[in-house]
Amino acid sequence: MKQIVVIPGDGIGREITDAAILVLKKAAAKHNIELAFSEYDAGGAAIDKFGEPLPQATIDAAKAADAVLLGAVGGPKWDSVAPHLRPERAILGLRKALGLFANLRPISVPASLAEYSPLKPELVSGADILIVRELTGGIYFGEKFEAQEVDGVMTAWDKEYYTRPEIERIVELACQAAQKRKGKVTSVDKSNVLASSRLWRKTAHEVAEKYPDVELGDMYVDNAAMQLASNPKGFDVLVTSNLFGDILSDEAAVIGGSIGMMPSASMGKGTGLYEPIHGSAPDIAGMGIANPVGTILSAAMMLRYSLDENEAAETIEQAVEAVLADGYRTADLYREGMKKASTMEMAEAIAAKI
Ligand code: IPM
Ligand code: MN
Protein backbone atom coordinates (compact mmCIF):
# COMPACT_ATOMS: atom_id res chain seq x y z
CA MET A 1 0.00 0.00 0.00
CA LYS A 2 1.47 3.35 -1.05
CA GLN A 3 0.74 6.32 1.20
CA ILE A 4 -0.10 9.54 -0.61
CA VAL A 5 -0.35 12.76 1.37
CA VAL A 6 -2.74 15.19 -0.31
CA ILE A 7 -2.42 18.89 0.43
CA PRO A 8 -5.24 20.73 -1.36
CA GLY A 9 -4.08 24.13 -0.05
CA ASP A 10 -5.96 27.25 -1.13
CA GLY A 11 -8.07 28.67 -3.94
CA ILE A 12 -8.62 26.14 -6.71
CA GLY A 13 -6.36 23.67 -4.86
CA ARG A 14 -9.28 21.57 -3.61
CA GLU A 15 -10.96 21.28 -7.01
CA ILE A 16 -7.86 20.30 -8.91
CA THR A 17 -6.60 17.78 -6.35
CA ASP A 18 -10.07 16.16 -6.22
CA ALA A 19 -9.96 15.89 -10.00
CA ALA A 20 -6.46 14.38 -9.98
CA ILE A 21 -7.37 11.84 -7.30
CA LEU A 22 -10.33 10.67 -9.36
CA VAL A 23 -8.01 9.97 -12.30
CA LEU A 24 -5.28 8.48 -10.08
CA LYS A 25 -7.74 6.01 -8.54
CA LYS A 26 -8.86 4.86 -11.97
CA ALA A 27 -5.29 4.37 -13.17
CA ALA A 28 -4.32 2.63 -9.94
CA ALA A 29 -7.24 0.21 -10.23
CA LYS A 30 -6.31 -0.61 -13.83
CA HIS A 31 -2.68 -1.32 -12.95
CA ASN A 32 -3.35 -3.02 -9.58
CA ILE A 33 -1.64 -0.35 -7.52
CA GLU A 34 -2.86 0.13 -3.97
CA LEU A 35 -2.98 3.75 -2.92
CA ALA A 36 -4.06 5.26 0.40
CA PHE A 37 -4.80 8.96 0.50
CA SER A 38 -4.67 11.17 3.57
CA GLU A 39 -5.27 14.89 3.62
CA TYR A 40 -3.23 17.57 5.41
CA ASP A 41 -3.34 21.35 5.63
CA ALA A 42 -0.80 23.87 4.43
CA GLY A 43 -0.81 27.46 3.24
CA GLY A 44 -3.65 29.87 3.95
CA ALA A 45 -5.92 26.98 4.97
CA ALA A 46 -3.46 26.09 7.74
CA ILE A 47 -3.05 29.73 8.79
CA ASP A 48 -6.82 29.97 9.25
CA LYS A 49 -7.01 26.72 11.24
CA PHE A 50 -3.77 26.68 13.21
CA GLY A 51 -2.26 30.14 12.87
CA GLU A 52 0.76 28.85 10.91
CA PRO A 53 1.26 28.00 7.22
CA LEU A 54 3.05 24.68 7.68
CA PRO A 55 2.01 22.66 10.75
CA GLN A 56 4.47 20.08 12.05
CA ALA A 57 1.84 17.35 11.49
CA THR A 58 1.92 18.11 7.75
CA ILE A 59 5.71 17.95 7.64
CA ASP A 60 5.77 14.65 9.56
CA ALA A 61 3.10 13.08 7.37
CA ALA A 62 4.86 14.24 4.20
CA LYS A 63 8.18 12.80 5.36
CA ALA A 64 6.57 9.45 6.16
CA ALA A 65 4.59 9.25 2.89
CA ASP A 66 5.57 7.71 -0.44
CA ALA A 67 4.61 10.91 -2.23
CA VAL A 68 2.88 14.25 -1.75
CA LEU A 69 0.26 15.68 -4.12
CA LEU A 70 -0.20 19.42 -3.69
CA GLY A 71 -2.79 21.78 -5.20
CA ALA A 72 -1.68 25.36 -4.64
CA VAL A 73 -1.18 27.77 -1.78
CA GLY A 74 -1.70 31.49 -1.28
CA GLY A 75 -4.27 34.18 -1.99
CA PRO A 76 -5.08 37.84 -1.37
CA LYS A 77 -6.68 36.98 1.97
CA TRP A 78 -3.23 36.38 3.47
CA ASP A 79 -1.34 39.14 1.66
CA SER A 80 -0.91 41.25 4.75
CA VAL A 81 0.33 38.60 7.20
CA ALA A 82 3.91 38.76 8.51
CA PRO A 83 6.54 37.50 6.00
CA HIS A 84 7.38 34.39 8.05
CA LEU A 85 3.67 33.45 8.16
CA ARG A 86 2.88 33.89 4.48
CA PRO A 87 1.17 30.88 2.82
CA GLU A 88 4.16 30.58 0.44
CA ARG A 89 6.27 29.64 3.47
CA ALA A 90 4.41 26.32 3.42
CA ILE A 91 5.70 25.28 0.04
CA LEU A 92 9.19 26.63 0.72
CA GLY A 93 9.21 24.87 4.11
CA LEU A 94 8.11 21.57 2.57
CA ARG A 95 10.80 21.81 -0.11
CA LYS A 96 13.43 22.37 2.57
CA ALA A 97 12.07 19.77 5.03
CA LEU A 98 11.89 17.08 2.33
CA GLY A 99 15.22 18.09 0.77
CA LEU A 100 13.57 18.61 -2.62
CA PHE A 101 16.53 20.12 -4.42
CA ALA A 102 15.34 19.40 -7.95
CA ASN A 103 12.22 20.70 -9.61
CA LEU A 104 11.35 19.14 -12.96
CA ARG A 105 9.02 21.12 -15.16
CA PRO A 106 8.40 19.46 -18.52
CA ILE A 107 6.86 21.70 -21.14
CA SER A 108 5.71 20.18 -24.37
CA VAL A 109 3.36 21.40 -27.03
CA PRO A 110 1.47 18.68 -28.85
CA ALA A 111 0.56 19.69 -32.41
CA SER A 112 -3.14 19.72 -31.42
CA LEU A 113 -2.51 22.54 -28.95
CA ALA A 114 -0.03 24.58 -30.98
CA GLU A 115 -2.78 26.95 -32.15
CA TYR A 116 -3.46 27.93 -28.52
CA SER A 117 0.00 29.29 -28.06
CA PRO A 118 0.52 33.04 -28.03
CA LEU A 119 3.47 32.25 -30.33
CA LYS A 120 3.18 31.18 -33.95
CA PRO A 121 2.06 27.53 -34.16
CA GLU A 122 4.97 26.54 -36.43
CA LEU A 123 7.38 27.97 -33.85
CA VAL A 124 6.03 25.91 -30.95
CA SER A 125 4.55 22.76 -32.48
CA GLY A 126 6.66 19.88 -31.26
CA ALA A 127 8.58 21.95 -28.69
CA ASP A 128 9.64 19.72 -25.79
CA ILE A 129 11.61 21.29 -22.96
CA LEU A 130 12.50 19.95 -19.54
CA ILE A 131 13.26 22.73 -17.11
CA VAL A 132 15.37 21.52 -14.19
CA ARG A 133 15.18 24.16 -11.49
CA GLU A 134 17.38 24.11 -8.38
CA LEU A 135 14.88 24.27 -5.53
CA THR A 136 16.45 24.47 -2.08
CA GLY A 137 19.21 27.03 -2.55
CA GLY A 138 19.99 30.42 -3.99
CA ILE A 139 18.26 33.67 -3.13
CA TYR A 140 15.10 31.88 -1.94
CA PHE A 141 16.94 30.45 1.05
CA GLY A 142 19.87 32.83 1.40
CA GLU A 143 20.16 35.28 4.25
CA LYS A 144 17.54 38.03 4.22
CA PHE A 145 17.36 41.48 5.66
CA GLU A 146 13.75 42.68 5.95
CA ALA A 147 13.18 46.37 5.22
CA GLN A 148 14.66 48.53 7.92
CA GLU A 149 16.15 51.97 8.11
CA VAL A 150 19.90 51.90 7.68
CA ASP A 151 21.61 55.28 7.96
CA GLY A 152 18.26 56.96 7.48
CA VAL A 153 17.35 55.01 4.31
CA MET A 154 14.91 52.10 4.13
CA THR A 155 16.99 49.12 3.08
CA ALA A 156 16.34 45.45 2.38
CA TRP A 157 18.38 42.67 0.80
CA ASP A 158 18.40 38.98 -0.10
CA LYS A 159 21.52 36.98 -0.68
CA GLU A 160 22.06 34.80 -3.76
CA TYR A 161 24.20 31.98 -2.41
CA TYR A 162 25.35 28.71 -3.96
CA THR A 163 27.82 26.04 -2.96
CA ARG A 164 29.59 23.71 -5.33
CA PRO A 165 27.81 20.54 -4.09
CA GLU A 166 24.43 22.22 -4.58
CA ILE A 167 25.30 23.04 -8.19
CA GLU A 168 26.88 19.64 -8.84
CA ARG A 169 23.87 17.58 -7.82
CA ILE A 170 21.37 19.58 -9.88
CA VAL A 171 23.57 19.60 -13.00
CA GLU A 172 24.18 15.84 -12.57
CA LEU A 173 20.44 15.31 -12.52
CA ALA A 174 20.01 17.49 -15.62
CA CYS A 175 22.71 15.54 -17.49
CA GLN A 176 21.12 12.23 -16.54
CA ALA A 177 17.73 13.47 -17.71
CA ALA A 178 19.29 14.62 -20.99
CA GLN A 179 20.75 11.16 -21.58
CA LYS A 180 17.19 9.85 -21.76
CA ARG A 181 16.14 12.69 -24.08
CA LYS A 182 18.01 14.49 -26.88
CA GLY A 183 21.28 14.71 -24.98
CA LYS A 184 21.42 18.48 -24.82
CA VAL A 185 21.68 20.61 -21.66
CA THR A 186 21.51 24.41 -21.60
CA SER A 187 22.82 25.82 -18.33
CA VAL A 188 21.34 29.24 -17.67
CA ASP A 189 23.14 31.81 -15.53
CA LYS A 190 24.15 35.45 -15.28
CA SER A 191 27.87 34.90 -15.00
CA ASN A 192 28.69 38.19 -16.73
CA VAL A 193 27.48 39.90 -13.54
CA LEU A 194 27.02 37.49 -10.62
CA ALA A 195 29.76 35.70 -8.68
CA SER A 196 27.35 32.88 -7.79
CA SER A 197 26.71 32.39 -11.51
CA ARG A 198 30.42 32.18 -12.27
CA LEU A 199 30.70 29.29 -9.81
CA TRP A 200 27.56 27.81 -11.36
CA ARG A 201 29.02 27.91 -14.89
CA LYS A 202 32.42 26.53 -13.93
CA THR A 203 30.87 23.71 -11.91
CA ALA A 204 28.36 22.86 -14.64
CA HIS A 205 31.23 22.30 -17.11
CA GLU A 206 33.18 20.16 -14.66
CA VAL A 207 30.11 17.98 -14.09
CA ALA A 208 29.36 17.72 -17.81
CA GLU A 209 32.83 16.32 -18.48
CA LYS A 210 31.61 13.14 -16.83
CA TYR A 211 28.84 12.89 -19.42
CA PRO A 212 30.57 12.75 -22.81
CA ASP A 213 27.27 11.83 -24.47
CA VAL A 214 25.70 15.08 -23.25
CA GLU A 215 26.28 18.39 -24.99
CA LEU A 216 26.40 21.26 -22.48
CA GLY A 217 25.87 24.85 -23.58
CA ASP A 218 25.62 28.01 -21.51
CA MET A 219 23.21 30.87 -21.89
CA TYR A 220 22.75 34.11 -20.00
CA VAL A 221 19.34 34.30 -18.39
CA ASP A 222 18.25 37.41 -20.29
CA ASN A 223 19.08 35.71 -23.57
CA ALA A 224 17.36 32.51 -22.40
CA ALA A 225 14.17 34.49 -21.74
CA MET A 226 14.32 35.73 -25.33
CA GLN A 227 15.25 32.35 -26.85
CA LEU A 228 12.33 30.64 -25.08
CA ALA A 229 9.98 32.98 -26.90
CA SER A 230 11.79 33.09 -30.25
CA ASN A 231 13.12 29.54 -30.62
CA PRO A 232 11.64 27.18 -28.00
CA LYS A 233 12.54 24.15 -30.11
CA GLY A 234 16.20 25.01 -29.57
CA PHE A 235 16.01 23.67 -25.99
CA ASP A 236 16.08 20.14 -24.66
CA VAL A 237 17.01 20.24 -20.94
CA LEU A 238 17.39 23.68 -19.35
CA VAL A 239 19.08 23.70 -15.93
CA THR A 240 19.19 26.78 -13.76
CA SER A 241 19.07 28.34 -10.31
CA ASN A 242 16.03 28.65 -8.06
CA LEU A 243 15.05 32.21 -8.98
CA PHE A 244 15.86 32.02 -12.69
CA GLY A 245 14.00 28.71 -12.88
CA ASP A 246 10.94 30.18 -11.21
CA ILE A 247 10.74 32.97 -13.76
CA LEU A 248 11.68 31.03 -16.89
CA SER A 249 9.30 28.16 -16.14
CA ASP A 250 6.30 30.50 -16.03
CA GLU A 251 7.40 31.96 -19.33
CA ALA A 252 7.90 28.54 -20.86
CA ALA A 253 4.57 27.32 -19.52
CA VAL A 254 2.55 29.74 -21.66
CA ILE A 255 4.30 28.56 -24.81
CA GLY A 256 1.80 25.73 -24.72
CA GLY A 257 -1.15 28.09 -24.43
CA SER A 258 -2.17 27.60 -20.81
CA ILE A 259 -0.18 27.37 -17.64
CA GLY A 260 -3.06 25.19 -16.41
CA MET A 261 -1.67 22.25 -18.41
CA MET A 262 1.79 22.12 -16.89
CA PRO A 263 2.87 19.62 -14.22
CA SER A 264 5.90 19.49 -11.99
CA ALA A 265 7.83 17.07 -9.82
CA SER A 266 10.07 18.08 -6.94
CA MET A 267 12.60 15.48 -5.95
CA GLY A 268 15.37 14.88 -3.48
CA LYS A 269 16.53 11.93 -1.46
CA GLY A 270 13.19 11.18 0.25
CA THR A 271 9.53 11.77 -0.50
CA GLY A 272 8.79 13.53 -3.79
CA LEU A 273 6.24 16.31 -4.15
CA TYR A 274 4.01 16.80 -7.16
CA GLU A 275 2.09 19.95 -8.02
CA PRO A 276 0.95 21.93 -11.05
CA ILE A 277 3.11 24.93 -12.01
CA HIS A 278 0.23 27.37 -11.65
CA GLY A 279 -0.97 29.04 -8.47
CA SER A 280 -4.19 29.07 -6.45
CA ALA A 281 -6.15 31.29 -8.92
CA PRO A 282 -8.35 32.91 -6.24
CA ASP A 283 -10.37 34.71 -8.94
CA ILE A 284 -11.92 31.44 -10.14
CA ALA A 285 -11.78 29.41 -6.91
CA GLY A 286 -14.91 27.44 -6.10
CA MET A 287 -16.38 27.89 -9.57
CA GLY A 288 -15.47 24.42 -10.78
CA ILE A 289 -13.91 25.73 -13.99
CA ALA A 290 -10.18 25.42 -13.26
CA ASN A 291 -8.11 23.31 -15.65
CA PRO A 292 -7.15 20.14 -13.75
CA VAL A 293 -4.75 18.83 -16.40
CA GLY A 294 -1.58 20.25 -14.79
CA THR A 295 -2.44 18.46 -11.55
CA ILE A 296 -3.49 15.26 -13.33
CA LEU A 297 -0.18 15.20 -15.24
CA SER A 298 1.62 15.88 -11.94
CA ALA A 299 -0.08 12.77 -10.58
CA ALA A 300 1.30 10.88 -13.60
CA MET A 301 4.79 12.14 -12.75
CA MET A 302 4.22 10.91 -9.20
CA LEU A 303 3.44 7.43 -10.46
CA ARG A 304 6.58 7.46 -12.59
CA TYR A 305 9.15 8.95 -10.22
CA SER A 306 7.98 8.11 -6.69
CA LEU A 307 5.99 4.92 -7.20
CA ASP A 308 7.98 3.44 -10.07
CA GLU A 309 4.77 2.82 -12.02
CA ASN A 310 5.75 3.98 -15.47
CA GLU A 311 2.94 2.17 -17.28
CA ALA A 312 0.26 3.75 -15.10
CA ALA A 313 1.88 7.15 -15.71
CA GLU A 314 1.73 6.58 -19.45
CA THR A 315 -1.88 5.47 -19.18
CA ILE A 316 -2.79 8.84 -17.66
CA GLU A 317 -0.71 10.83 -20.15
CA GLN A 318 -2.30 9.02 -23.08
CA ALA A 319 -5.78 9.52 -21.62
CA VAL A 320 -5.13 13.27 -21.35
CA GLU A 321 -3.99 13.42 -24.96
CA ALA A 322 -7.00 11.43 -26.13
CA VAL A 323 -9.44 13.70 -24.31
CA LEU A 324 -7.79 16.81 -25.76
CA ALA A 325 -7.92 15.22 -29.20
CA ASP A 326 -11.66 14.61 -28.63
CA GLY A 327 -12.05 18.36 -28.20
CA TYR A 328 -12.69 18.61 -24.45
CA ARG A 329 -11.52 21.98 -23.15
CA THR A 330 -11.78 23.77 -19.83
CA ALA A 331 -12.63 27.48 -19.87
CA ASP A 332 -8.99 28.63 -20.16
CA LEU A 333 -8.65 26.85 -23.52
CA TYR A 334 -12.23 26.87 -24.74
CA ARG A 335 -12.99 27.93 -28.29
CA GLU A 336 -16.19 27.67 -30.32
CA GLY A 337 -16.80 24.20 -31.66
CA MET A 338 -15.02 22.54 -28.74
CA LYS A 339 -16.62 20.60 -25.91
CA LYS A 340 -16.65 22.86 -22.90
CA ALA A 341 -15.85 20.95 -19.72
CA SER A 342 -15.85 21.85 -16.04
CA THR A 343 -12.98 20.76 -13.82
CA MET A 344 -14.73 17.52 -12.86
CA GLU A 345 -16.09 16.84 -16.35
CA MET A 346 -12.54 17.06 -17.67
CA ALA A 347 -11.35 14.63 -14.98
CA GLU A 348 -14.24 12.26 -15.67
CA ALA A 349 -13.56 12.34 -19.41
CA ILE A 350 -9.89 11.50 -18.75
CA ALA A 351 -10.82 8.73 -16.29
CA ALA A 352 -13.24 7.30 -18.84
CA LYS A 353 -10.33 6.81 -21.29
CA ILE A 354 -8.45 4.70 -18.74
C1 IPM B 1 6.45 28.12 -7.81
C2 IPM B 1 5.82 29.22 -7.00
C3 IPM B 1 6.54 29.32 -5.67
C4 IPM B 1 7.97 29.68 -5.97
C5 IPM B 1 5.90 30.28 -4.67
C6 IPM B 1 4.46 29.93 -4.39
C7 IPM B 1 6.69 30.37 -3.40
O1 IPM B 1 5.83 30.41 -7.70
O2 IPM B 1 6.39 26.95 -7.36
O3 IPM B 1 6.99 28.39 -8.87
O4 IPM B 1 8.29 30.86 -6.13
O5 IPM B 1 8.79 28.77 -6.04
MN1 MN C 1 6.66 30.24 -9.72
Short mmCIF file of N, CA and C in Angstrom, two decimals, residues 3 29 52 70 78 86 91 115 124 132 137 153 159-160 189 200 210 266 277 320 322:
data_model
loop_
_atom_site.label_atom_id
_atom_site.label_comp_id
_atom_site.label_asym_id
_atom_site.label_seq_id
_atom_site.Cartn_x
_atom_site.Cartn_y
_atom_site.Cartn_z
N GLN A 3 1.39 5.22 0.47
CA GLN A 3 0.74 6.32 1.20
C GLN A 3 0.94 7.64 0.45
N ALA A 29 -6.41 1.42 -10.15
CA ALA A 29 -7.24 0.21 -10.23
C ALA A 29 -6.85 -0.60 -11.47
N GLU A 52 -0.58 28.98 11.53
CA GLU A 52 0.76 28.85 10.91
C GLU A 52 0.60 28.16 9.55
N LEU A 70 0.18 18.10 -4.20
CA LEU A 70 -0.20 19.42 -3.69
C LEU A 70 -0.96 20.23 -4.73
N TRP A 78 -4.38 36.47 2.55
CA TRP A 78 -3.23 36.38 3.47
C TRP A 78 -2.07 37.29 3.04
N ARG A 86 3.56 33.90 5.78
CA ARG A 86 2.88 33.89 4.48
C ARG A 86 2.60 32.45 4.02
N ILE A 91 5.09 26.03 1.13
CA ILE A 91 5.70 25.28 0.04
C ILE A 91 7.23 25.35 0.14
N GLU A 115 -2.02 25.74 -31.78
CA GLU A 115 -2.78 26.95 -32.15
C GLU A 115 -3.19 27.78 -30.93
N VAL A 124 6.13 26.68 -32.20
CA VAL A 124 6.03 25.91 -30.95
C VAL A 124 5.66 24.44 -31.16
N VAL A 132 14.90 22.08 -15.46
CA VAL A 132 15.37 21.52 -14.19
C VAL A 132 15.79 22.70 -13.32
N GLY A 137 18.09 26.12 -2.79
CA GLY A 137 19.21 27.03 -2.55
C GLY A 137 18.96 28.40 -3.14
N VAL A 153 17.96 55.44 5.58
CA VAL A 153 17.35 55.01 4.31
C VAL A 153 16.76 53.61 4.47
N LYS A 159 20.21 37.43 -0.21
CA LYS A 159 21.52 36.98 -0.68
C LYS A 159 21.41 35.78 -1.63
N GLU A 160 21.96 35.93 -2.82
CA GLU A 160 22.06 34.80 -3.76
C GLU A 160 23.30 34.02 -3.36
N ASP A 189 22.58 31.06 -16.65
CA ASP A 189 23.14 31.81 -15.53
C ASP A 189 23.25 33.29 -15.88
N TRP A 200 28.56 28.69 -10.72
CA TRP A 200 27.56 27.81 -11.36
C TRP A 200 28.11 27.32 -12.72
N LYS A 210 31.88 14.54 -17.16
CA LYS A 210 31.61 13.14 -16.83
C LYS A 210 30.53 12.52 -17.72
N SER A 266 8.95 17.60 -7.75
CA SER A 266 10.07 18.08 -6.94
C SER A 266 10.67 16.87 -6.24
N ILE A 277 2.25 23.73 -12.04
CA ILE A 277 3.11 24.93 -12.01
C ILE A 277 2.32 26.15 -11.57
N VAL A 320 -5.05 11.81 -21.22
CA VAL A 320 -5.13 13.27 -21.35
C VAL A 320 -5.07 13.66 -22.82
N ALA A 322 -5.80 11.89 -25.40
CA ALA A 322 -7.00 11.43 -26.13
C ALA A 322 -8.18 12.37 -25.88
#
